[in-house]
Structures are given as structure tokens and as C-alpha cells.
Amino acid sequence: MPTDTDSTDPQSHAHTASLTSPSTFWHTHAQQLHWSTPYTTPLHHDAATAGWTWFPGGTISATYNLVTRHVLAGNGARTAIIWDSPVTGMKRRITYGELQEEVEVLAEVLRQRGVGRGDRVLVYMPMIPECQIALLAIAHLGAVHTVVFGGFAPAECSKRIDSAEPKLVLTASCGIEGGAGGKRRVTPYLPLVREAIDKSAHKPQATLLWQREEMYQALDKGRGELGWNKLVRSERIPGGGGCVEVGEAFPSEDPQYIIYTSGTTGKPKGVIRTLGGHLVGLSYTAKTLFNLTPSSTIFCASDLGWVVGHSYIHYSPLLLGATTILFEGKPIGTPDASTFWRIVEDYKVDVLSTAPTALRAIHREDPELRGLAAHDTSSLKALFLAGERSEAGIVDLFQRRLWGGYDGSGTIVDNWWSSESGSPMTGVCLGLYPRPPRIKPGSAGRPLPGWDIRIVDDSGKRITEAGKMGNIVLGLPLAPTGFRSLWADEEGALYTKAYKQRFGADLLDTGDAGYIDADGFVNVMSRTDDVINVAAHRFSTGAMEGVVLGHAGIGEAYVVPCPDSLKGHVPFGFLVLEAALQDVDEGVLLKEVNELVRREIGPIAVLGGIVVLTKVPRTRSGKTLRRVMREVLEGVVAGGDGRGVEVPATIDDVTSVESVRAAVVRWWKERGGVVKAKM
Ligand code: COA
């Protein structure tokens, strides 16, 4: 087993080189891209501000590197995007040459509407090729995209509009959801976008709407709504095609996009990804981590609304000139649990990337994995898992079923990262080994080049002892995809508070806790902050509590993560009711609370259960003991009785813990109902 300090191991060697001399290391990899103006230095540290800049002085065109250079190299006929949409029954292939034309046409449409360098464009789109074309067209103009996941409610979208202040909104007439039980739901997007804009103080100049065949939406010109299909039709060059223009280059430090992630305050934080570092880091990981070549096909079964989708559906495969699969469906129910394996067979997929939740869902639906056995998955060389902790059992099961064991013919690669990092921080660099090295199921792999991962105790002191739990922090600078600031964050106050306050200016807090074992494998165990990870999506408990408290009859709300065998965790509410609501029907209360959550955050964040308390465990100074409530819940869900949770000596009323425990036990027995704690 290689260790992190073993200089004969290629990944350790690259990791050490990247931290010893980041400038030299990343300069080598930056040379794989086309720079319109060479940078003056790869990495600059400003002693006065203590800030880092990547590739200052350089200018680069994203679209030239993502599309044009492949066309100019004679690969215009190679497939860039395969759209496979089991929810509509449609499939489409787009070559790099076609993509070039589509991007130029849409960029021209956006340019005519005044979009230029630095302008924000908000994208609220389903998983259709127009979404990728839009991201490229925005980049072509040096504008900044901010994609909002289609499962977010108008209120969440509105927060992002007010923060990013976009000039335009791009959307489609509908999203189409499939899922368990073969349900198919067509959701009109325009009313959601209108409501979001109505709620916002900032008003975008226009909304461009892509009409899908499945639903036509009448546009309101008075609201600045424009038909995207018509605009690109009239813009298209007669008899066009083959028109190759070199994209305009922009400074390396320009923002490429903003992606919002859960904040502890309930207000989403706008993570800024800068242009040059982003492209260099994703070009590097495409080759080194994923081992992609221009002839590879990658199927990243995420959504373009999440960072995983940004990086590995969109940017990384296109940077390499490879083929990416854009999938509009779910791991189950579209139409069944064999869909992923059908796609692997149909398109000879080399690399599949998904979340552990998807594997759990497939396994639950198809325990014998007959769907997998029925398809030829021999093209598959790796299965990447990210977004949440993967349990060893699920990794081992799929490793054995896909490759018959650990003989090196193919491997699962658990990789740990976040919206803030922009690319994986741990994993196995498949491109550095002739055959995949042995993994440790349950661990997230070893640190990747560019990431100085350390474990510290609560006082910030480094823990060097192997296997000892602590806070996972990052030494600076981060690898080039890493964020360095937040959008609309005056003088970096929020950035400092959220990431640097706990352990000092030189260490970045990831909000995760875990340990590094004797072989250098990183094990990410839990969150240390107020974030819940639901089916590989992060939500703020603070934001949820705010929404639940919007219910007139609820006086106090404490939302904690509840372990869930499918989604990893689901939100769970401990509530205290106002006197007027004491006789409420419990089922009605759960429904009402979840209606609020659906309306204010989105259906992806609904609570898995509620317990109504009359006494909340608190310290004598009045601090609510959320940890105690969470641990009681975890104990009961794990099959225990919830006893034995460590209770601080400063607790005000020790009977409150027993009250929580009894209520949770009864809730667990009734599975999902609401139980009132009787005192
Ligand atoms: N637009 C609108 N609604 C959406 C949506 C979208 N893009 N995505 C999800 N929703 C809705 C669903 O329709 C569902 O609504 P409902 O409660 O009214 O039925 C709700 O949000 C919850 O959806 P989801 O979390 O997808 O749960 P599910 O029970 O429908 O499906 C899984 C379960 C496991 C199949 C699904 O969670 C899944 O595919 N998980 C993998 C996630 C993943 O790959 N993440 C990668 C991030 S890196």
C-alpha cells in the first residue's frame, strides 16, 4: 500500500512536488492550454493583502480552449456532447464543429442584448444541451454564469438574483422529472422564474426562454420575456456551419462563474471561480485523476446545477476534447435501475461518476444487480463517487460486480471535494499509474496534487497521529480551481468569518471532520458546521429552521441531520409549538411544514420527520443542546434505544433528554409520523 510520503509512489511524488513548488508544478500543466497572452508568473503572493493570484498578466479564452482548438485541430466531427434523455425518449449527438456554431450564434444573441465581460447571466435550466451551449456562450463573451439547480424554489432563486444581479436570465419552458415508480412530472419553469424575479429587488433586463417540445409557454413581452429558439434561428448564418472564430481572451483572474452553496447564516454564499486557474485545474484533473484522453467518453450523472456537473459534465471533458454524456434522468425509475448500465453499454463509457446515493438507490431497487449483469460494462475503467461519504459496503459491492474484485482492471475512486474547491481534493490519480492501485473502501483516497490537507484539533493544533479524528483544514494556497473569495462580500468579511475565523488566516476550514490513516488515506466522517448533506446536496440547517419558523404555530425549531439508508441524511425537525397549536393533528403539521420547505427551498430539502417537544435540552446558560438531540436520533435510527448520549454537566433539566429520547423512539416505531413528547 503506497503512503503519502512514499517518494516512489507517483501520486505522492506529484503531491509533494505540487506543494514544494506550486509555481513550477502548475506552470507545466498550464502549458497544456492555449494562452492568448502569456502570464507573467504562474502564482503570485501579495504580501500586503496575503492574497494569491493564479497566472496574473495572462489572458485566455475559455471557448477557444473548450471548443475551437479541437475544431482547428481537425476534430470538428468528433462528438462533444451526447444527450440521453429517458424522460423524453430523446437522444442527440453534438459534434465539436456543431457546438462551435451553436455557441457563436447564441453568444451573438446575448451580445446584442448587451451582455459583455463581467456581466452576470443566471441560468435556470433542465438537463438539455441548450444549457451547456448557454454556459459556453456566456463564457465566450467573458460574462459570468450562475446556474441555479432546477429543484430550487423561486425564493432560493430570488436570493441568487439579488446577490448576483444578473443582466439576463436564461431558462426553458419546463423541466421533466422521472423517478421511483416511473412517475413523470412536467414542471413549467417560467412561472417559477417570474415568481423569483417578482420577489427580487434586482430586475434582470430580459428572460430568454427555450421552448421545449413537451410544453409551450406563452411569453409576456412586457416582462422582457424573449423566445430563445426564434432569436437563434434568425441569427443563424444562412447555409452556415464551419465558421470558426477565435474566442476573445480575458484576464486569467476574471470570474468565470459564481456557484452558490449553503451558508451557516441561511444566506447562500456565492463561490467565485476564476478563469485561468479553473481551466488549468480542470484540464489537469481530466488527465491525471480521471485518466481521460480525447477518445474517452465520460458519464457524470450529476446535474449542471451542482459543482460536480459544472466541472465534470461540462468543463473538464470539453477541455480535453473528449465526449461527455448529458443525462436527463435518474438512476432509478427512468425507466428502471439498469439505466446507468445501459448508457455505459450504448456509448462505451470509460468513466462513470455519480453519488453514493445513486448506487444505494440502484441496489435497493435491484438487489441482485440484474440490470448490471444484463449489460456489457466492459468499457468502464473507473467509477468515481463524490458528494457524500461512501460506506465501505456499497463500494465493495460495486467494485466486485463491475470488475470481479481488486485485480486492477478497473476501480472505484471515492473523491472528496466541494463547491469551494471546484475539483477533487482527494482520490486516486488514475492517470499516474499503469494499473489502478488498490483502494480502501470507505476512505476518500489520498490527497491530490495541489491540496495541503491537514487535521487539526479545535484549537488549530496539527494532529499528526494516524487515525485520530479532527477538523479537516487546508493549507494555502489552494490548487488553482480553489476559491479565494465570495461574491458581493464587502472586504471579504463573510469569507473570513466562514472559512478563516476558526483556525487563523493560514488555514482554510472545510467544515468537514475526519482523519488520515497510516497509509495517508483521508477519511471524511461528518460535518462540523450547520450543513446537512442530503443525497449529495448541501443544505443549511439555519435556512431550514428559518423556513419552519415561518409556520405560525411553531415557536422553536431545531433541524438536525437524520441518517437515511438511501440519501445518507435527511433533515429532521425538533419543534416546540405555540400554545394555540397544541392540539394540532401531527400528520397535518408535518405536511404543512414540508409545504413551507417545498415553497421556500425546494422539494429536495423536505424534512424526513418531526418530533414535537415540550422541553428542549439546554444548558443553564440557555444554549440549546442540538448535539444531544442529534445523537439521540442517530442512536435510535441505528437500532439502539438512544440512551448513553453524553450530556454536559451544565444541563438545565436532565429530564428533557429522556423526553427527547422517548419521543424519538416512538417516532422511529411509527416511522415518519410526528410524536409529541409527553411530560
Ligand atoms: N427539478 C424539479 N424538481 C426536482 C429536481 C429538479 N431538477 N430534482 C429533484 N426534484 C424533486 C423531485 O421530483 C422530488 O419531488 P417530490 O418529493 O415532489 O417527488 C424531490 O425533489 C426530491 O427529489 P430527489 O432528491 O431526487 O429524490 P427522489 O426520491 O425523487 O429520488 C434518488 C431518489 C436517490 C434517485 C435521487 O435522490 C438521486 O438521483 N440521487 C443522486 C443525487 C446525485 O447524483 N447527486 C449528485 C450531486 S453531485
XYZ file of C-alpha atoms and ligand atoms in Angstrom:
727
model
C 0.000 0.000 0.000
C 1.651 3.310 -1.020
C 1.849 6.003 1.640
C 1.561 9.724 1.242
C 5.249 10.250 1.885
C 6.475 7.418 -0.312
C 8.501 9.198 -2.999
C 8.407 6.145 -5.272
C 4.622 6.355 -5.463
C 3.604 8.588 -8.406
C 0.716 10.307 -6.631
C 2.803 11.042 -3.521
C 5.608 12.289 -5.704
C 3.287 14.642 -7.643
C 1.630 15.774 -4.412
C 4.949 16.658 -2.807
C 6.123 18.453 -5.948
C 2.890 20.482 -6.108
C 3.251 21.699 -2.526
C 7.016 22.257 -2.611
C 6.916 24.356 -5.738
C 3.345 25.143 -6.799
C 4.540 27.643 -9.426
C 6.704 25.136 -11.259
C 4.146 22.369 -10.925
C 1.160 24.304 -12.268
C 3.179 26.127 -14.933
C 3.901 22.743 -16.533
C 0.197 21.894 -16.621
C -0.925 25.388 -17.677
C 1.125 24.877 -20.824
C -1.400 22.290 -21.997
C -3.807 25.169 -22.656
C -3.722 27.947 -25.199
C -2.905 31.317 -23.609
C -3.606 34.368 -25.757
C -1.194 36.421 -23.640
C 1.388 34.560 -21.556
C 1.168 35.132 -17.821
C 3.992 36.914 -16.049
C 4.253 34.278 -13.332
C 2.135 31.197 -12.557
C 1.403 32.145 -8.957
C 1.763 35.436 -7.168
C 1.524 36.061 -3.439
C 0.742 39.602 -2.401
C 2.357 40.102 0.991
C 0.286 43.218 1.695
C -3.118 41.539 1.266
C -1.912 37.961 1.912
C -3.826 37.071 -1.263
C -2.820 34.668 -4.041
C -3.356 35.143 -7.770
C -3.078 32.479 -10.440
C -1.451 33.215 -13.787
C -1.530 37.030 -13.415
C -0.973 39.015 -16.590
C -2.193 36.111 -18.728
C -5.272 36.235 -20.899
C -7.142 33.147 -22.004
C -10.302 32.275 -23.892
C -12.455 29.581 -22.326
C -14.322 28.757 -25.513
C -11.155 28.614 -27.587
C -9.788 26.009 -25.198
C -13.057 24.126 -24.703
C -14.215 24.007 -28.317
C -12.397 25.976 -31.013
C -8.945 24.454 -30.696
C -10.393 20.949 -31.134
C -12.146 22.081 -34.316
C -8.987 23.779 -35.604
C -7.019 20.603 -34.892
C -9.293 18.765 -37.324
C -11.541 17.179 -34.724
C -14.707 19.099 -35.534
C -16.511 15.864 -36.408
C -15.791 14.302 -33.011
C -18.757 14.042 -30.661
C -18.620 16.606 -27.883
C -21.983 16.021 -26.188
C -24.312 13.029 -26.170
C -27.677 13.981 -24.732
C -29.577 10.958 -23.448
C -32.971 11.784 -22.028
C -35.012 8.787 -20.879
C -37.667 11.173 -19.534
C -38.444 12.370 -23.084
C -37.192 9.339 -25.015
C -34.856 11.634 -26.949
C -31.172 11.338 -27.795
C -28.903 13.768 -29.591
C -25.235 13.949 -30.543
C -23.463 17.268 -30.982
C -20.033 17.394 -32.583
C -17.384 19.924 -31.642
C -17.971 21.626 -35.007
C -21.707 21.937 -34.340
C -21.071 23.112 -30.817
C -18.782 25.847 -32.117
C -21.540 27.155 -34.363
C -24.268 26.919 -31.718
C -22.113 28.801 -29.223
C -21.252 31.592 -31.635
C -24.888 32.077 -32.607
C -26.149 32.221 -29.029
C -23.205 34.416 -27.974
C -24.214 36.858 -30.711
C -27.806 36.849 -29.428
C -26.570 37.584 -25.908
C -24.142 40.221 -27.136
C -26.994 42.028 -28.882
C -28.809 42.106 -25.568
C -25.859 43.915 -24.029
C -24.093 41.028 -22.327
C -20.358 41.600 -22.092
C -17.326 40.998 -19.921
C -18.155 40.685 -16.236
C -21.957 40.740 -16.665
C -23.770 38.011 -14.777
C -26.241 35.722 -16.512
C -28.433 33.464 -14.396
C -29.170 30.036 -15.838
C -32.209 28.093 -14.554
C -32.375 25.163 -16.910
C -33.149 21.469 -17.108
C -30.541 18.969 -18.322
C -30.737 19.751 -22.031
C -27.909 20.601 -24.463
C -29.045 24.243 -24.604
C -27.849 24.573 -21.022
C -24.292 23.624 -21.996
C -24.480 25.833 -25.093
C -25.598 28.689 -22.836
C -22.675 28.198 -20.437
C -20.267 28.306 -23.369
C -21.916 31.335 -24.993
C -21.714 33.237 -21.704
C -18.038 32.305 -21.345
C -17.445 33.334 -24.984
C -18.356 36.899 -24.032
C -16.339 36.954 -20.832
C -19.579 37.094 -18.864
C -20.164 35.201 -15.609
C -22.697 32.393 -15.369
C -24.519 31.468 -12.239
C -26.516 28.268 -12.567
C -29.416 27.640 -10.206
C -30.403 23.986 -9.790
C -33.909 23.364 -11.189
C -35.055 21.758 -7.934
C -34.741 25.063 -6.051
C -37.892 27.016 -5.287
C -38.420 30.614 -6.510
C -37.460 32.026 -3.100
C -33.971 30.451 -3.344
C -33.644 31.569 -6.963
C -34.619 35.087 -5.898
C -31.820 35.202 -3.285
C -29.355 34.385 -6.046
C -30.830 37.052 -8.360
C -30.423 39.681 -5.660
C -26.873 38.606 -4.931
C -25.561 38.119 -8.490
C -27.676 40.902 -10.084
C -27.792 39.206 -13.486
C -28.386 41.171 -16.672
C -30.266 38.256 -18.219
C -31.986 35.074 -17.100
C -31.863 32.005 -19.347
C -34.481 29.337 -18.812
C -36.593 26.710 -20.576
C -40.326 26.131 -20.810
C -40.181 23.120 -18.487
C -38.175 20.591 -16.558
C -39.120 16.930 -16.651
C -38.706 14.750 -13.613
C -38.746 10.991 -13.574
C -38.162 8.838 -10.570
C -39.159 5.949 -8.403
C -42.271 4.158 -9.625
C -41.893 5.537 -13.135
C -43.587 8.830 -12.204
C -43.125 11.565 -14.817
C -43.786 15.152 -13.950
C -43.501 18.116 -16.288
C -42.767 21.285 -14.289
C -43.267 24.635 -16.028
C -40.191 26.758 -15.286
C -41.463 30.161 -16.447
C -43.872 30.686 -13.508
C -41.023 29.816 -11.131
C -38.700 32.319 -12.805
C -41.400 35.005 -12.828
C -42.067 34.480 -9.144
C -38.342 34.603 -8.384
C -37.987 37.892 -10.270
C -41.110 39.311 -8.609
C -39.613 38.535 -5.210
C -36.254 40.134 -6.115
C -35.214 43.739 -5.658
C -32.932 43.419 -8.685
C -34.753 43.133 -12.021
C -32.870 41.435 -14.887
C -33.303 43.181 -18.252
C -34.739 40.149 -20.013
C -35.567 36.454 -19.738
C -34.708 34.201 -22.688
C -36.861 31.084 -22.762
C -36.092 27.890 -24.678
C -39.406 26.312 -25.726
C -39.257 22.533 -25.304
C -41.458 20.221 -27.346
C -43.058 18.917 -24.167
C -44.512 22.263 -23.118
C -45.112 25.615 -24.760
C -45.161 28.708 -22.544
C -46.698 31.969 -23.743
C -44.248 34.836 -23.284
C -45.027 38.230 -21.837
C -43.080 40.855 -23.798
C -43.994 43.421 -21.150
C -41.894 41.459 -18.694
C -38.950 41.343 -21.115
C -39.525 37.670 -21.995
C -37.985 36.624 -25.308
C -38.142 33.427 -27.368
C -34.666 31.896 -27.403
C -35.467 29.442 -30.250
C -36.606 32.264 -32.542
C -33.687 34.518 -31.720
C -31.088 31.885 -32.572
C -32.993 30.907 -35.726
C -32.898 34.457 -37.036
C -29.264 34.867 -36.029
C -28.063 31.726 -37.765
C -25.864 32.361 -40.773
C -27.668 31.211 -43.950
C -26.220 27.872 -45.007
C -23.919 28.254 -42.034
C -21.606 25.827 -40.382
C -17.887 25.564 -40.318
C -17.490 29.159 -39.209
C -14.633 29.100 -36.751
C -13.796 32.206 -34.823
C -11.169 32.516 -32.205
C -12.841 33.378 -28.887
C -11.868 36.654 -27.263
C -9.446 36.203 -24.402
C -9.985 37.622 -20.913
C -7.683 38.127 -17.934
C -6.908 34.964 -16.017
C -8.225 36.419 -12.765
C -11.637 37.347 -14.209
C -14.501 35.426 -12.594
C -15.714 32.578 -14.778
C -18.744 31.675 -12.731
C -20.476 32.008 -9.389
C -21.924 28.951 -7.699
C -23.992 29.354 -4.571
C -23.573 26.998 -1.657
C -25.247 26.706 1.727
C -24.172 29.231 4.309
C -24.387 28.906 8.055
C -26.489 32.066 8.178
C -29.088 30.723 5.763
C -27.960 33.176 3.093
C -26.277 31.275 0.246
C -22.603 32.020 -0.282
C -21.553 32.861 -3.851
C -18.331 30.976 -4.510
C -16.309 32.653 -7.282
C -14.316 30.518 -9.677
C -11.641 32.447 -11.578
C -10.989 31.817 -15.253
C -7.364 30.765 -15.713
C -6.892 28.680 -12.565
C -10.204 26.953 -13.161
C -9.302 25.857 -16.687
C -5.798 24.719 -15.699
C -7.049 22.717 -12.698
C -9.806 21.005 -14.673
C -7.555 20.198 -17.601
C -5.105 18.659 -15.098
C -7.699 16.546 -13.276
C -9.262 15.333 -16.548
C -5.969 13.685 -17.466
C -4.383 12.907 -14.161
C -7.285 11.973 -11.931
C -9.861 10.651 -14.405
C -7.264 9.399 -16.914
C -9.314 10.763 -19.813
C -7.971 11.074 -23.335
C -9.632 12.827 -26.293
C -11.165 9.494 -27.294
C -12.746 8.912 -23.865
C -16.428 9.112 -23.031
C -17.335 10.294 -19.556
C -20.774 9.927 -17.993
C -21.044 12.206 -14.997
C -24.539 11.560 -13.635
C -24.856 14.797 -11.733
C -26.772 17.960 -12.610
C -25.315 21.068 -14.269
C -26.701 22.976 -11.273
C -24.098 21.464 -8.924
C -20.348 21.950 -8.933
C -19.787 18.313 -9.952
C -21.883 18.959 -13.056
C -20.053 22.203 -13.828
C -16.654 20.541 -13.610
C -17.158 17.008 -14.949
C -20.207 17.135 -17.196
C -19.132 20.382 -18.752
C -15.688 21.953 -18.429
C -13.263 19.114 -17.881
C -14.328 16.707 -20.676
C -14.602 19.535 -23.220
C -11.190 20.929 -22.276
C -9.740 17.597 -23.272
C -11.785 17.247 -26.466
C -13.461 14.122 -25.063
C -17.143 13.120 -25.231
C -19.434 13.983 -22.354
C -22.834 12.469 -21.649
C -25.605 14.807 -20.596
C -28.235 12.664 -18.899
C -31.772 13.821 -18.208
C -32.993 11.131 -15.878
C -32.479 9.414 -12.558
C -30.582 6.283 -11.525
C -33.949 4.578 -10.935
C -37.400 4.998 -12.427
C -36.256 6.286 -15.828
C -37.311 3.648 -16.606
C -35.571 1.356 -14.109
C -32.398 0.652 -12.157
C -30.478 -0.514 -15.242
C -30.344 2.902 -16.951
C -26.763 3.730 -15.928
C -25.528 0.364 -17.233
C -27.498 0.740 -20.476
C -25.767 4.092 -21.043
C -22.349 2.588 -20.292
C -23.003 -0.115 -22.894
C -24.608 2.129 -25.527
C -21.840 4.720 -25.550
C -18.863 2.614 -24.429
C -18.379 4.823 -21.403
C -14.854 4.841 -19.943
C -15.604 6.721 -16.741
C -18.825 6.949 -14.758
C -19.150 9.477 -11.967
C -22.066 9.598 -9.539
C -23.050 9.958 -5.895
C -23.185 7.026 -3.439
C -26.932 7.767 -3.060
C -27.440 6.743 -6.675
C -25.732 3.379 -6.047
C -27.838 2.860 -2.918
C -30.973 3.595 -4.934
C -29.950 1.155 -7.686
C -29.120 -1.527 -5.146
C -32.394 -1.019 -3.256
C -34.399 -1.288 -6.479
C -32.356 -4.123 -7.960
C -30.764 -6.050 -5.047
C -29.309 -8.744 -7.307
C -27.972 -6.092 -9.710
C -29.542 -7.975 -12.598
C -29.598 -4.758 -14.635
C -25.846 -4.506 -14.344
C -25.367 -8.156 -15.295
C -27.612 -7.706 -18.337
C -25.391 -5.032 -19.873
C -21.894 -5.049 -21.271
C -19.989 -2.713 -18.966
C -16.538 -3.880 -20.080
C -15.634 -0.418 -21.443
C -15.823 1.021 -17.934
C -12.429 1.658 -16.346
C -13.473 3.672 -13.326
C -16.469 4.643 -11.222
C -15.984 7.919 -9.357
C -18.074 8.605 -6.257
C -18.472 12.052 -4.719
C -20.813 14.354 -2.857
C -21.102 12.443 0.405
C -19.354 9.723 2.362
C -19.440 6.304 0.663
C -19.808 3.401 3.015
C -17.315 0.575 2.510
C -20.081 -1.961 1.825
C -21.506 -0.203 -1.228
C -18.022 0.442 -2.651
C -17.001 -3.174 -2.195
C -20.239 -4.475 -3.725
C -19.955 -2.441 -6.915
C -16.185 -2.943 -7.192
C -16.753 -6.708 -7.179
C -19.735 -6.632 -9.505
C -18.115 -4.340 -12.061
C -14.579 -5.773 -12.061
C -14.798 -9.040 -10.192
C -12.628 -7.725 -7.338
C -9.479 -5.720 -6.911
C -7.230 -7.054 -9.656
C -6.580 -3.618 -11.167
C -8.715 -3.970 -14.299
C -10.941 -1.146 -13.103
C -11.643 0.693 -9.909
C -13.977 2.778 -7.831
C -12.477 6.131 -6.897
C -14.054 7.872 -3.954
C -13.209 11.555 -4.207
C -13.879 14.328 -1.711
C -14.481 17.921 -2.697
C -16.861 20.868 -2.564
C -18.207 23.906 -4.380
C -15.376 25.833 -2.770
C -12.608 23.545 -4.069
C -14.006 23.257 -7.626
C -12.206 19.947 -8.192
C -11.457 16.876 -6.080
C -9.089 17.278 -3.129
C -8.648 13.542 -2.552
C -8.857 10.464 -4.729
C -6.621 8.215 -6.786
C -4.789 9.764 -9.751
C -5.527 7.042 -12.289
C -3.513 8.826 -14.960
C -0.314 8.420 -12.957
C -0.410 4.614 -12.650
C -0.126 1.909 -15.307
C -2.858 -0.007 -13.415
C -5.164 1.391 -10.741
C -3.620 0.914 -7.288
C -5.574 -0.804 -4.530
C -8.203 1.388 -2.891
C -9.526 1.301 0.669
C -13.334 1.144 0.533
C -14.831 3.759 2.855
C -11.887 6.143 2.554
C -11.871 9.091 0.157
C -8.407 8.280 -1.208
C -5.226 10.233 -0.719
C -4.591 13.991 -1.119
C -4.428 15.118 -4.709
C -1.686 17.375 -6.038
C -2.283 20.985 -5.037
C -4.170 20.244 -1.838
C -2.384 20.566 1.507
C -4.807 18.599 3.676
C -4.246 18.658 7.424
C -6.092 17.506 10.521
C -6.197 19.905 13.453
C -7.797 19.878 16.887
C -10.309 22.527 17.972
C -7.510 24.878 18.969
C -5.977 24.616 15.493
C -3.034 22.421 16.625
C -1.977 19.926 13.993
C -2.789 16.269 14.672
C -0.094 14.065 13.203
C -1.171 10.841 14.851
C -2.573 8.457 12.231
C -6.248 7.635 12.633
C -7.021 10.428 15.118
C -10.186 12.405 14.343
C -10.101 16.159 13.982
C -11.116 19.088 11.803
C -10.037 18.869 8.172
C -8.358 22.095 7.080
C -6.415 23.217 4.040
C -3.039 24.919 3.916
C -2.719 27.825 1.456
C -2.574 28.390 -1.434
C -5.304 26.059 -2.639
C -4.927 24.347 -6.023
C -5.863 26.661 -8.918
C -9.553 25.629 -9.057
C -9.937 26.615 -5.383
C -11.985 29.684 -4.490
C -10.405 32.736 -2.921
C -13.403 34.979 -2.387
C -17.177 35.177 -2.269
C -19.446 37.262 -4.445
C -20.851 40.516 -3.040
C -18.776 40.086 0.094
C -17.609 43.520 1.161
C -13.905 43.354 2.030
C -14.070 39.591 2.399
C -15.839 39.745 5.768
C -18.083 36.733 5.138
C -15.225 34.751 3.575
C -13.062 35.349 6.633
C -15.892 34.569 9.051
C -16.955 31.386 7.284
C -13.593 29.902 6.397
C -10.714 31.542 8.272
C -12.012 32.612 11.643
C -11.766 29.241 13.345
C -8.192 28.274 12.652
C -6.491 31.503 11.618
C -5.586 33.200 8.360
C -3.252 30.455 7.126
C -5.712 27.561 7.344
C -8.981 27.215 5.498
C -11.777 25.441 7.362
C -13.535 22.873 5.160
C -16.377 22.273 7.656
C -15.638 18.535 7.477
C -14.202 16.326 10.192
C -12.213 13.137 9.728
C -8.788 11.547 9.954
C -5.815 10.437 7.890
C -4.733 6.842 8.365
C -1.205 5.428 8.496
C -1.146 4.989 4.706
C -2.161 8.589 4.073
C -5.782 7.815 3.170
C -8.217 10.562 4.110
C -11.450 9.518 5.818
C -14.140 12.186 5.853
C -16.627 11.350 8.574
C -19.018 14.231 9.294
C -19.710 17.958 9.094
C -18.583 20.248 11.871
C -20.903 23.078 10.902
C -24.627 23.576 10.348
C -24.750 21.907 6.966
C -26.762 18.772 6.145
C -25.772 16.636 3.187
C -28.926 15.193 1.570
C -28.386 12.882 -1.421
C -25.047 14.638 -2.022
C -26.585 18.114 -1.840
C -25.711 20.569 0.910
C -28.388 22.476 2.827
C -28.082 24.878 5.711
C -29.937 23.913 8.883
C -30.165 27.621 9.706
C -32.031 28.297 6.473
C -34.386 25.387 7.126
C -35.100 26.488 10.672
C -35.945 29.948 9.368
C -38.434 28.417 6.946
C -40.030 26.116 9.541
C -40.432 29.056 11.915
C -42.483 30.695 9.169
C -45.307 28.393 10.346
C -47.460 30.489 12.646
C -47.896 27.751 15.240
C -44.223 26.840 15.682
C -42.307 28.680 18.366
C -38.932 26.953 18.181
C -37.348 24.756 15.506
C -34.100 22.807 15.554
C -33.184 20.982 12.364
C -30.557 18.228 12.544
C -29.376 15.541 10.107
C -31.107 12.172 10.456
C -29.264 9.150 8.998
C -31.099 7.742 5.974
C -30.325 4.485 4.230
C -30.932 5.988 0.776
C -29.916 9.640 0.903
C -27.183 9.450 3.555
C -29.029 12.012 5.664
C -32.387 13.777 5.593
C -33.352 16.860 7.617
C -35.246 16.178 10.853
C -37.064 18.764 12.966
C -37.347 19.093 16.744
C -40.193 21.562 17.240
C -41.785 23.474 20.094
C -45.344 24.582 19.391
C -47.126 27.773 20.330
C -49.965 27.267 22.817
C -52.614 27.758 20.122
C -51.334 24.763 18.178
C -51.091 22.247 20.998
C -53.928 20.116 19.654
C -52.782 20.050 16.059
C -53.035 16.813 14.133
C -49.462 15.564 13.817
C -49.807 14.377 10.228
C -51.179 17.752 9.208
C -48.282 19.527 10.905
C -45.642 17.513 9.034
C -47.460 18.181 5.768
C -47.728 21.902 6.471
C -44.075 22.198 7.442
C -42.978 20.360 4.323
C -45.205 22.521 2.154
C -43.307 25.509 3.527
C -39.948 23.840 2.849
C -41.008 22.973 -0.704
C -42.139 26.525 -1.338
C -39.186 28.315 0.233
C -36.250 25.985 -0.503
C -37.432 23.230 -2.822
C -38.732 19.655 -2.809
C -35.204 18.257 -2.488
C -34.966 19.555 1.097
C -38.155 18.179 2.698
C -37.982 17.008 6.309
C -37.923 13.259 6.885
C -39.606 13.569 10.265
C -40.644 15.796 13.136
C -40.734 15.423 16.879
C -42.681 17.928 18.943
C -41.081 18.719 22.301
C -42.391 20.422 25.385
C -38.917 20.713 26.881
C -35.769 21.378 24.891
C -32.444 20.203 26.341
C -30.499 23.345 27.184
C -27.544 24.350 29.322
C -28.175 26.540 32.336
C -26.949 29.496 30.289
C -29.715 28.765 27.763
C -27.665 27.170 24.946
C -29.718 24.567 23.084
C -28.069 21.141 23.075
C -28.535 20.235 19.418
C -25.718 17.726 19.608
C -27.587 15.804 22.293
C -30.805 15.747 20.230
C -28.870 14.697 17.120
C -27.021 11.909 18.901
C -30.218 10.559 20.462
C -31.768 10.486 16.975
C -28.698 8.797 15.464
C -28.676 6.203 18.230
C -32.312 5.296 17.704
C -32.066 5.196 13.897
C -29.018 2.926 14.230
C -31.278 0.443 16.033
C -30.434 1.372 19.637
C -32.551 2.948 22.359
C -30.909 6.389 22.227
C -29.517 6.040 25.744
C -25.895 6.689 26.661
C -25.521 10.029 24.896
C -23.026 12.211 26.686
C -24.898 15.029 28.399
C -22.940 18.071 29.647
C -22.915 18.665 33.379
C -24.259 22.146 32.723
C -27.627 20.835 31.512
C -30.537 22.754 32.997
C -33.114 19.955 33.206
C -31.860 16.413 32.780
C -35.408 15.058 32.209
C -35.554 16.933 28.891
C -33.144 14.412 27.357
C -35.343 11.492 28.373
C -38.295 13.322 26.866
C -36.447 13.690 23.549
C -35.403 10.057 23.648
C -38.884 8.698 24.310
C -40.348 10.853 21.529
C -37.715 9.793 19.020
C -38.189 6.108 19.904
C -41.920 6.412 19.328
C -41.358 8.331 16.077
C -38.962 5.658 14.859
C -41.510 2.945 15.632
C -44.159 4.811 13.672
C -41.528 5.731 11.020
C -42.135 9.187 9.746
C -45.104 10.364 11.768
C -44.975 13.123 14.356
C -44.731 12.181 18.018
C -45.385 14.594 20.825
C -43.050 14.251 23.790
C -45.250 13.627 26.810
C -44.021 15.135 30.049
N -36.387 19.956 -10.759
C -37.533 19.908 -10.078
N -37.752 19.069 -9.032
C -36.737 18.271 -8.665
C -35.490 18.279 -9.320
C -35.335 19.173 -10.414
N -34.191 19.250 -11.089
N -34.698 17.348 -8.722
C -35.401 16.792 -7.732
N -36.636 17.344 -7.709
C -37.737 16.974 -6.811
C -38.211 15.545 -7.056
O -39.194 15.470 -8.074
C -38.807 15.163 -5.710
O -40.061 15.800 -5.599
P -41.292 15.065 -4.834
O -40.879 14.960 -3.396
O -42.418 16.023 -5.032
O -41.481 13.748 -5.506
C -37.887 15.889 -4.722
O -37.271 16.965 -5.468
C -36.798 15.005 -4.155
O -36.023 14.549 -5.258
P -34.781 13.558 -5.108
O -33.860 14.040 -4.035
O -34.179 13.386 -6.455
O -35.436 12.242 -4.539
P -36.214 11.078 -5.307
O -36.856 10.301 -4.220
O -37.052 11.594 -6.419
O -35.036 10.193 -5.950
C -32.769 9.337 -5.856
C -34.110 9.499 -5.117
C -31.802 8.574 -4.984
C -32.994 8.600 -7.153
C -32.197 10.742 -6.144
O -32.067 11.447 -4.933
C -30.867 10.706 -6.851
O -30.780 10.502 -8.036
N -29.804 10.986 -6.110
C -28.481 11.106 -6.640
C -28.125 12.522 -6.482
C -26.890 12.867 -7.256
O -26.498 12.252 -8.198
N -26.257 13.897 -6.822
C -25.056 14.293 -7.431
C -24.703 15.565 -6.884
S -23.002 15.646 -7.056
